[in-house]
Amino acid sequence: MTNYCFGSDNHSPIHPTILNYLQEVNTGSMKAYGYDPITVEAELEFKKAFGDKTEVFFVFNGTGANILAIRSFLQPFNAVICADTAHINCDECGAPEFINGVKLLYLPNENGKLTIENIETRLHDRGDEHHNDPALVSITQSTELGTVYTLEELKELTEFCHSRNLKVHMDGARIANGAVSLGCSLKEMTTDCGIDVLSFGGTKNGLMMAEAVVFLNTPAPKWIRHLRKQNMQLMSKMRYISAQFLPYFRDGIWKQNALHANNMATLLSDSLKAIGVEVTRPTQSNAVFCKIPKDLKAKILPHYFFYTWDEDEDEVRLMCSFVTTKQEIDGLIDFLR
Amino acid sequence: MTNYCFGSDNHSPIHPTILNYLQEVNTGSMKAYGYDPITVEAELEFKKAFGDKTEVFFVFNGTGANILAIRSFLQPFNAVICADTAHINCDECGAPEFINGVKLLYLPNENGKLTIENIETRLHDRGDEHHNDPALVSITQSTELGTVYTLEELKELTEFCHSRNLKVHMDGARIANGAVSLGCSLKEMTTDCGIDVLSFGGTKNGLMMAEAVVFLNTPAPKWIRHLRKQNMQLMSKMRYISAQFLPYFRDGIWKQNALHANNMATLLSDSLKAIGVEVTRPTQSNAVFCKIPKDLKAKILPHYFFYTWDEDEDEVRLMCSFVTTKQEIDGLIDFLR
Amino acid sequence: MTNYCFGSDNHSPIHPTILNYLQEVNTGSMKAYGYDPITVEAELEFKKAFGDKTEVFFVFNGTGANILAIRSFLQPFNAVICADTAHINCDECGAPEFINGVKLLYLPNENGKLTIENIETRLHDRGDEHHNDPALVSITQSTELGTVYTLEELKELTEFCHSRNLKVHMDGARIANGAVSLGCSLKEMTTDCGIDVLSFGGTKNGLMMAEAVVFLNTPAPKWIRHLRKQNMQLMSKMRYISAQFLPYFRDGIWKQNALHANNMATLLSDSLKAIGVEVTRPTQSNAVFCKIPKDLKAKILPHYFFYTWDEDEDEVRLMCSFVTTKQEIDGLIDFLR
Amino acid sequence: MTNYCFGSDNHSPIHPTILNYLQEVNTGSMKAYGYDPITVEAELEFKKAFGDKTEVFFVFNGTGANILAIRSFLQPFNAVICADTAHINCDECGAPEFINGVKLLYLPNENGKLTIENIETRLHDRGDEHHNDPALVSITQSTELGTVYTLEELKELTEFCHSRNLKVHMDGARIANGAVSLGCSLKEMTTDCGIDVLSFGGTKNGLMMAEAVVFLNTPAPKWIRHLRKQNMQLMSKMRYISAQFLPYFRDGIWKQNALHANNMATLLSDSLKAIGVEVTRPTQSNAVFCKIPKDLKAKILPHYFFYTWDEDEDEVRLMCSFVTTKQEIDGLIDFLR
């Protein structure tokens, strides 16, 4: 039977504490659409985690969070600057173009990280009516390639962007893995670094389905609730999204899960190197990229499923999650050996 | 403390059997995006319920289902004909216009139901490039006003529509309440009546959040999965949506919950009439509309929350759900007396 | 041979003075996109006609003007309130929904004119995230039914709208016919009445193709040029649009043409009444609506083309333009007699 | 006084024969929206020029033509593959993303031309619901960099694309310059090379404003007229667009104008080289790219206006048009010397 543990961190189940907590809130009638006491509690947890000015709006999935974040600040004549490897560019079936109407100015990059030099190449001729005006830079932390921006890099980048009248969005689908990698708090890596708006991801780190758009250093637009509703991201029985965040923050599940996933990735990366497999990207969070020849891959896939990253280069991606075990890593290594 | 039981059927919690079942599927890693065995099982349950040709695509919420159903058959130069009281017209913050780009031709109506005569008024001049071409008629069962189309009415309507090259969409946010009201099966009320595409709603009837676009008499478009993804309605950990439908169908929870809600509405309606309150619409499913003067309303609302339907007419809406109790009805009636 | 003179005022040719003037500006190279001296001159003519604060942006056609005007003030979660007979509702193939993403709240009306009472019916529950928030009222002057708002009516309407935080847009596809009907200046009927933004139409009144979005009492949005470009309404050789307005204003062609068209309509209307034909709408500008039975209509159409307005009611529309002659009216009346 | 002759070919006036011809058709009332005899004649001219299966739809400008061409074949979940230098990518303020909702997969290239190798890099993973499915390859002839695809290159490219289920669009904003450069007919360079849909440009080559979407090897979609209308590209007094094409084709103005422009560009290019100015791209049509240092540029611009192409590289673009004279070239060269 195929084991899907390395396929993606969203192949994982829900952390038991989270699902148990849904039982606790499953009592009686409550107002819908986020006007219930559970959601109010969850909003307070976000303020605790990210600072007092924080405003949070829950949505269904990561695409929903990214699209709403973009829509909060941009009009269709604007452009988003991002890495060409960004999830908003590669894996949302063009929702930014279709829903937001904006242009993505996607840039070649090294290991998923944008640099100031790179961004600068797209800041010519601003104000010309023939060109989308860049208004937002979107970065991913940890990146789609498993790397992590340092706090220093984040601060320099947001400072530069703000000086050029660009907001900064962080796609935090794996924000917990990023923070754990840096050994800092969520706030230190976001609010304190000048991030304007964050897509906060919980689904890949032990939640069922719980994402949020979080405004940190720039207030949410006045009509944010209308934008969310029109974007089809307003849940009626909201308490079942918001409740997931209560144990997630209060019991430190976010950190514990991410730490486990990152540690497993490090172990996997080291084990691969030890048997001579070429690891192609720095292993800084819960993703490991390495080279596996096609014939070997064909033999392993029925046992351990994973995605090919670059067909031509034989590069594959192995993700770890909060449920990845040492046994699974050993099992995979055995096959590779 | 305010009791929210009459506010809406989406103020209700989750049926315990459903939530318990999520525990059962919460084990191990599975492929994401609906390529897991739980989702395959749920798809089979829909085929059992609606017929062998059925194709089902799970989404997050009712707006998401309606928008995807429209997008499956229409291009932006098309129009949807619907009642002016329809949820797609009144309560989705214009998502049909924003996401689908279509025009809604919304028609005045009696008690939420469209008639053939009414539809015919919007079928002039088809083919003229200055006008959106009507391509879909959308009806709601049970309607937003608590009424229910008979099987005869449904058949005549779909027959007429198909003869005019119009597809028929059923917004089934409260489909179970409709079927229970008619005493028929889900299939008899949809597939057998010629409905082309259905928004299947479970959230208002005891599920957490589980809706689906169901293709019955017309195949899903080839690119339906792309449409769902681009519409931000693709859940990664899909099993937690699809699993809800397993006990829902297998244990007959859909019928039992809807029956209870409808019965409570009948009891409430009868009780209101008995004390001289004017019930303004036929009580055929789980909604009761009646007149409550403003000053009396102000006194009750802190105890029992409900929504005003027509400010000028003092008309209010009282919804019943699978958890509404006789005690709550008695409590409300006591206040009104 | 069919005579098309009553079909529409856009069936007419170009006033000779206008076309001759294009010859005059057809000399040498000039900057494109409106940065040429001819366009600057034309902009000044608009300031003379509508007041010093006027900002004008030329576009290709009436739909282009209306869509850009709406986009200047509204986001997709907003709604436009308009008459159900409005051109933006009936004759733009849903461009407001497709391009702007907004909802049109279209209202039944008498003779094409909105009233305050009517508008008030759509101002409930503002701020609720489930509903598009009305932000603009769009009226047409002269209306699609040939009627004309009085200055008093316009002032009351804009005052009411502004008190409710609604901007007012005037679709002036036939603005000249309206002003001539009222015997006032263009400014008196627009800027002085509180109109915020105007779609200025010249094509139906003797120009080749020359429309403009004109900001009167509210400044154009900062990014208006980007909006126009992205809306595909930016002409490269702009001088050939803008030049048309120079003789149009300077030689009083706008007034002379509209006066002729209105006078011909009055003559036609009176002639119809004189021979017992029922004129169904007040003839206040250049459109005449009357009843012509189907069999008679079939006999006339090969000779004089016109459009049916209401098939069921045998109501037809006869438009007059700056080239309509007394002979043509006599010819048509002869057939009808 | 500044001379704008090198700024762009759309800085040019209208060829006198064209404007005179507008006088000829300026007589009497005709049906609007393209149902007039002049437009029928023009459609026949396109069939003569491009082949019997040709279908042509007139629009206002080049952006309007490109957007309608894309909309004819693509849905928003599709992608367009194009050069990163393409006009649809650089100079339409994101209209393809905003209006069509599609993603542009823009590719680095040499001198504005796409290659099969380059296109192949974007054809991985087709059918995956997370990615826009490429459905159209858009090329420009002559390109934005003044180069011209050979007939051989065009045939190989369309053959490859068709084998991969990709339609081919040609942005022919400067189609005449391309054909003249190759010494072939319009049909040989388009229909005979397998092009599916063409944006035919006349404005830059002596027309006032006259562009068209031309379907060559694939029929126009059934609803093309609705698409054009909803895209705000339907002119009411259509004869004034379509008439321009009659002398344009019949009198060979298209060829004569393009030949002059290309010859002037060759002369300019040779003259630049002769005085030691570095010409940076092959001069194959009517555009010349060369290096002019910033300080020299600052001195020339008040006399001869032109656009900077690459600020960092001191690269500028000098366009020639049908009115560019040898005197103007000599004048510019004098400054540069």
PDB file of C-alpha atoms in Angstrom, chain C residues 58 61 79 105 128 147 153 207 225 233 241 258 260 266-267 311 321 324:
ATOM      1  CA  PHE C  58     -12.181  60.777 -24.416  1.00  0.00           C
ATOM      2  CA  ASN C  61     -18.248  54.747 -27.640  1.00  0.00           C
ATOM      3  CA  ALA C  79     -24.256  48.440  -6.837  1.00  0.00           C
ATOM      4  CA  LEU C 105     -30.352  47.365  -9.094  1.00  0.00           C
ATOM      5  CA  ASP C 128     -24.433  44.285   5.380  1.00  0.00           C
ATOM      6  CA  THR C 147     -38.491  62.018 -21.905  1.00  0.00           C
ATOM      7  CA  GLU C 153     -36.088  67.082 -10.769  1.00  0.00           C
ATOM      8  CA  LEU C 207     -20.131  63.286 -34.753  1.00  0.00           C
ATOM      9  CA  ARG C 225      -5.794  57.039 -17.335  1.00  0.00           C
ATOM     10  CA  GLN C 233     -10.692  52.803 -24.592  1.00  0.00           C
ATOM     11  CA  ILE C 241     -11.588  62.032 -31.650  1.00  0.00           C
ATOM     12  CA  ALA C 258     -30.197  68.611 -31.500  1.00  0.00           C
ATOM     13  CA  HIS C 260     -33.358  70.060 -35.587  1.00  0.00           C
ATOM     14  CA  THR C 266     -42.300  67.082 -32.457  1.00  0.00           C
ATOM     15  CA  LEU C 267     -43.483  67.407 -36.026  1.00  0.00           C
ATOM     16  CA  GLU C 311     -43.845  43.397 -29.425  1.00  0.00           C
ATOM     17  CA  SER C 321     -31.687  62.899 -36.069  1.00  0.00           C
ATOM     18  CA  THR C 324     -34.206  63.827 -40.684  1.00  0.00           C
TER      19      THR C 324
END
